[in-house]
Amino acid sequence: VQLQASGGGLVQSGGSLKLACTASASGNILTIRSMGWYRQAPGKNRELVATSGGNTDYADFVKGRFTILRDNAKTTVFLQMTDLKPEDTAVYYCHATGIATMSGGKVDVYGNDYWGEGTQVTVSS
């Protein structure tokens, strides 16, 4: 299972960015129980930004500014970020867990946590 994230960059305070993350596997992905985004700023711990699974959850510091969406196939997760602030500067990591795949008629379930490589978001003041 691999997660490929894209969409980071440099933006001015008040601007917008949209991140995307697509899951892929050696077999066909049947379902992903939960996908989401975390972030880690320099010198700080990694923190939850938003998740989409049975429920959609947001960290308090992004409520009303960020929106998490998944495509119809549920293998891509997006993070639409608006009204960005300098304190949103961080490396954003895509996360997925509860992945079921099918290959050659065999279903495999992966309960591990999977992480993308991270994409840098920098917000200038």
PDB file of C-alpha atoms in Angstrom:
ATOM      1  CA  VAL A   1       0.000   0.000   0.000  1.00  0.00           C
ATOM      2  CA  GLN A   2       1.317   3.421  -0.938  1.00  0.00           C
ATOM      3  CA  LEU A   3       0.008   6.923  -0.387  1.00  0.00           C
ATOM      4  CA  GLN A   4       1.012   9.677  -2.783  1.00  0.00           C
ATOM      5  CA  ALA A   5       0.334  13.221  -1.687  1.00  0.00           C
ATOM      6  CA  SER A   6       0.515  16.411  -3.703  1.00  0.00           C
ATOM      7  CA  GLY A   7      -0.599  20.030  -3.667  1.00  0.00           C
ATOM      8  CA  GLY A   8       1.626  21.702  -1.100  1.00  0.00           C
ATOM      9  CA  GLY A   9       3.370  24.961  -1.728  1.00  0.00           C
ATOM     10  CA  LEU A  10       3.932  28.547  -0.680  1.00  0.00           C
ATOM     11  CA  VAL A  11       0.956  30.830  -0.202  1.00  0.00           C
ATOM     12  CA  GLN A  12       0.323  34.180   1.423  1.00  0.00           C
ATOM     13  CA  SER A  13      -1.686  34.534   4.603  1.00  0.00           C
ATOM     14  CA  GLY A  14      -5.382  34.365   3.780  1.00  0.00           C
ATOM     15  CA  GLY A  15      -4.772  32.254   0.694  1.00  0.00           C
ATOM     16  CA  SER A  16      -5.924  28.769  -0.220  1.00  0.00           C
ATOM     17  CA  LEU A  17      -4.382  25.446  -1.155  1.00  0.00           C
ATOM     18  CA  LYS A  18      -5.807  22.042  -1.957  1.00  0.00           C
ATOM     19  CA  LEU A  19      -3.953  18.878  -1.031  1.00  0.00           C
ATOM     20  CA  ALA A  20      -4.648  15.485  -2.579  1.00  0.00           C
ATOM     21  CA  CYS A  21      -3.590  11.991  -1.582  1.00  0.00           C
ATOM     22  CA  THR A  22      -4.217   8.821  -3.544  1.00  0.00           C
ATOM     23  CA  ALA A  23      -3.832   5.303  -2.236  1.00  0.00           C
ATOM     24  CA  SER A  24      -2.543   2.504  -4.398  1.00  0.00           C
ATOM     25  CA  ALA A  25      -1.801  -1.152  -3.816  1.00  0.00           C
ATOM     26  CA  SER A  26      -0.627  -4.211  -5.685  1.00  0.00           C
ATOM     27  CA  GLY A  27      -4.227  -5.443  -5.816  1.00  0.00           C
ATOM     28  CA  ASN A  28      -7.504  -3.627  -6.381  1.00  0.00           C
ATOM     29  CA  ILE A  29      -8.473  -1.544  -3.371  1.00  0.00           C
ATOM     30  CA  LEU A  30     -11.910  -2.544  -2.186  1.00  0.00           C
ATOM     31  CA  THR A  31     -12.260  -0.205   0.750  1.00  0.00           C
ATOM     32  CA  ILE A  32     -10.316   2.133   3.015  1.00  0.00           C
ATOM     33  CA  ARG A  33     -11.925   2.545   6.404  1.00  0.00           C
ATOM     34  CA  SER A  34     -10.387   5.919   7.162  1.00  0.00           C
ATOM     35  CA  MET A  35      -8.231   8.497   5.407  1.00  0.00           C
ATOM     36  CA  GLY A  36      -7.045  11.758   6.794  1.00  0.00           C
ATOM     37  CA  TRP A  37      -4.419  14.436   7.175  1.00  0.00           C
ATOM     38  CA  TYR A  38      -1.945  15.180   9.919  1.00  0.00           C
ATOM     39  CA  ARG A  39       0.691  17.880  10.097  1.00  0.00           C
ATOM     40  CA  GLN A  40       3.997  18.468  11.792  1.00  0.00           C
ATOM     41  CA  ALA A  41       5.566  21.866  12.260  1.00  0.00           C
ATOM     42  CA  PRO A  42       9.289  22.259  13.075  1.00  0.00           C
ATOM     43  CA  GLY A  43       9.969  21.356  16.678  1.00  0.00           C
ATOM     44  CA  LYS A  44       6.434  20.122  17.274  1.00  0.00           C
ATOM     45  CA  ASN A  45       4.698  16.768  17.400  1.00  0.00           C
ATOM     46  CA  ARG A  46       2.608  15.471  14.553  1.00  0.00           C
ATOM     47  CA  GLU A  47      -1.011  16.464  15.066  1.00  0.00           C
ATOM     48  CA  LEU A  48      -4.347  15.508  13.584  1.00  0.00           C
ATOM     49  CA  VAL A  49      -5.843  17.940  11.079  1.00  0.00           C
ATOM     50  CA  ALA A  50      -8.876  16.070   9.747  1.00  0.00           C
ATOM     51  CA  THR A  51     -10.092  12.540   9.129  1.00  0.00           C
ATOM     52  CA  SER A  52     -12.818  11.017   6.963  1.00  0.00           C
ATOM     53  CA  GLY A  53     -14.166   7.566   7.740  1.00  0.00           C
ATOM     54  CA  GLY A  54     -17.409   6.661   9.382  1.00  0.00           C
ATOM     55  CA  ASN A  55     -17.361  10.214  10.711  1.00  0.00           C
ATOM     56  CA  THR A  56     -15.616  13.364   9.619  1.00  0.00           C
ATOM     57  CA  ASP A  57     -13.543  15.010  12.313  1.00  0.00           C
ATOM     58  CA  TYR A  58     -11.563  18.237  12.354  1.00  0.00           C
ATOM     59  CA  ALA A  59      -9.069  19.686  14.754  1.00  0.00           C
ATOM     60  CA  ASP A  60     -10.476  22.795  16.422  1.00  0.00           C
ATOM     61  CA  PHE A  61      -7.807  25.010  14.875  1.00  0.00           C
ATOM     62  CA  VAL A  62      -9.015  24.252  11.312  1.00  0.00           C
ATOM     63  CA  LYS A  63     -12.777  24.128  11.793  1.00  0.00           C
ATOM     64  CA  GLY A  64     -14.486  26.475   9.388  1.00  0.00           C
ATOM     65  CA  ARG A  65     -11.334  26.879   7.280  1.00  0.00           C
ATOM     66  CA  PHE A  66     -10.421  23.385   6.059  1.00  0.00           C
ATOM     67  CA  THR A  67     -12.634  20.787   4.383  1.00  0.00           C
ATOM     68  CA  ILE A  68     -11.788  17.123   3.944  1.00  0.00           C
ATOM     69  CA  LEU A  69     -13.341  15.239   1.038  1.00  0.00           C
ATOM     70  CA  ARG A  70     -12.982  11.812  -0.512  1.00  0.00           C
ATOM     71  CA  ASP A  71     -13.621  10.799  -4.094  1.00  0.00           C
ATOM     72  CA  ASN A  72     -16.382   8.370  -5.035  1.00  0.00           C
ATOM     73  CA  ALA A  73     -13.967   5.450  -5.090  1.00  0.00           C
ATOM     74  CA  LYS A  74     -12.840   6.444  -1.586  1.00  0.00           C
ATOM     75  CA  THR A  75      -9.191   5.977  -2.535  1.00  0.00           C
ATOM     76  CA  THR A  76      -8.334   9.672  -2.785  1.00  0.00           C
ATOM     77  CA  VAL A  77      -8.642  12.180   0.008  1.00  0.00           C
ATOM     78  CA  PHE A  78      -8.514  15.931  -0.464  1.00  0.00           C
ATOM     79  CA  LEU A  79      -7.900  18.717   1.988  1.00  0.00           C
ATOM     80  CA  GLN A  80      -9.233  22.065   0.867  1.00  0.00           C
ATOM     81  CA  MET A  81      -7.526  24.736   2.961  1.00  0.00           C
ATOM     82  CA  THR A  82      -8.783  28.304   3.000  1.00  0.00           C
ATOM     83  CA  ASP A  83      -7.928  31.392   5.047  1.00  0.00           C
ATOM     84  CA  LEU A  84      -4.472  29.971   5.657  1.00  0.00           C
ATOM     85  CA  LYS A  85      -2.421  31.420   8.487  1.00  0.00           C
ATOM     86  CA  PRO A  86       1.327  31.415   9.129  1.00  0.00           C
ATOM     87  CA  GLU A  87       0.740  28.958  11.979  1.00  0.00           C
ATOM     88  CA  ASP A  88      -0.597  26.465   9.419  1.00  0.00           C
ATOM     89  CA  THR A  89       2.956  26.146   8.078  1.00  0.00           C
ATOM     90  CA  ALA A  90       3.953  22.504   8.412  1.00  0.00           C
ATOM     91  CA  VAL A  91       4.590  19.289   6.558  1.00  0.00           C
ATOM     92  CA  TYR A  92       1.219  17.697   5.891  1.00  0.00           C
ATOM     93  CA  TYR A  93       1.003  13.925   5.951  1.00  0.00           C
ATOM     94  CA  CYS A  94      -1.688  11.757   4.435  1.00  0.00           C
ATOM     95  CA  HIS A  95      -2.842   8.821   6.555  1.00  0.00           C
ATOM     96  CA  ALA A  96      -4.914   5.741   5.827  1.00  0.00           C
ATOM     97  CA  THR A  97      -5.930   2.682   7.773  1.00  0.00           C
ATOM     98  CA  GLY A  98      -8.244  -0.286   7.406  1.00  0.00           C
ATOM     99  CA  ILE A  99      -7.438  -1.137   3.790  1.00  0.00           C
ATOM    100  CA  ALA A 100      -8.896  -4.148   1.987  1.00  0.00           C
ATOM    101  CA  THR A 101      -7.588  -5.247  -1.395  1.00  0.00           C
ATOM    102  CA  MET A 102      -8.390  -8.024  -3.843  1.00  0.00           C
ATOM    103  CA  SER A 103      -5.890  -9.794  -6.050  1.00  0.00           C
ATOM    104  CA  GLY A 104      -6.425 -13.062  -7.878  1.00  0.00           C
ATOM    105  CA  GLY A 105      -9.727 -13.589  -6.085  1.00  0.00           C
ATOM    106  CA  LYS A 106      -8.094 -13.263  -2.675  1.00  0.00           C
ATOM    107  CA  VAL A 107      -9.026 -10.497  -0.254  1.00  0.00           C
ATOM    108  CA  ASP A 108      -6.344  -9.078   2.005  1.00  0.00           C
ATOM    109  CA  VAL A 109      -7.061  -6.715   4.880  1.00  0.00           C
ATOM    110  CA  TYR A 110      -4.394  -4.354   6.146  1.00  0.00           C
ATOM    111  CA  GLY A 111      -5.089  -2.909   9.559  1.00  0.00           C
ATOM    112  CA  ASN A 112      -1.823  -0.990   9.794  1.00  0.00           C
ATOM    113  CA  ASP A 113      -1.446   2.748   9.645  1.00  0.00           C
ATOM    114  CA  TYR A 114      -0.076   3.969   6.335  1.00  0.00           C
ATOM    115  CA  TRP A 115       1.547   7.351   5.784  1.00  0.00           C
ATOM    116  CA  GLY A 116       2.411   9.365   2.735  1.00  0.00           C
ATOM    117  CA  GLU A 117       5.778  11.084   2.434  1.00  0.00           C
ATOM    118  CA  GLY A 118       4.446  14.486   3.379  1.00  0.00           C
ATOM    119  CA  THR A 119       3.975  17.690   1.468  1.00  0.00           C
ATOM    120  CA  GLN A 120       5.239  21.076   2.642  1.00  0.00           C
ATOM    121  CA  VAL A 121       2.767  23.895   3.178  1.00  0.00           C
ATOM    122  CA  THR A 122       4.287  27.293   3.882  1.00  0.00           C
ATOM    123  CA  VAL A 123       2.140  30.318   4.659  1.00  0.00           C
ATOM    124  CA  SER A 124       3.876  33.682   4.581  1.00  0.00           C
ATOM    125  CA  SER A 125       2.656  36.624   6.625  1.00  0.00           C
TER     126      SER A 125
END
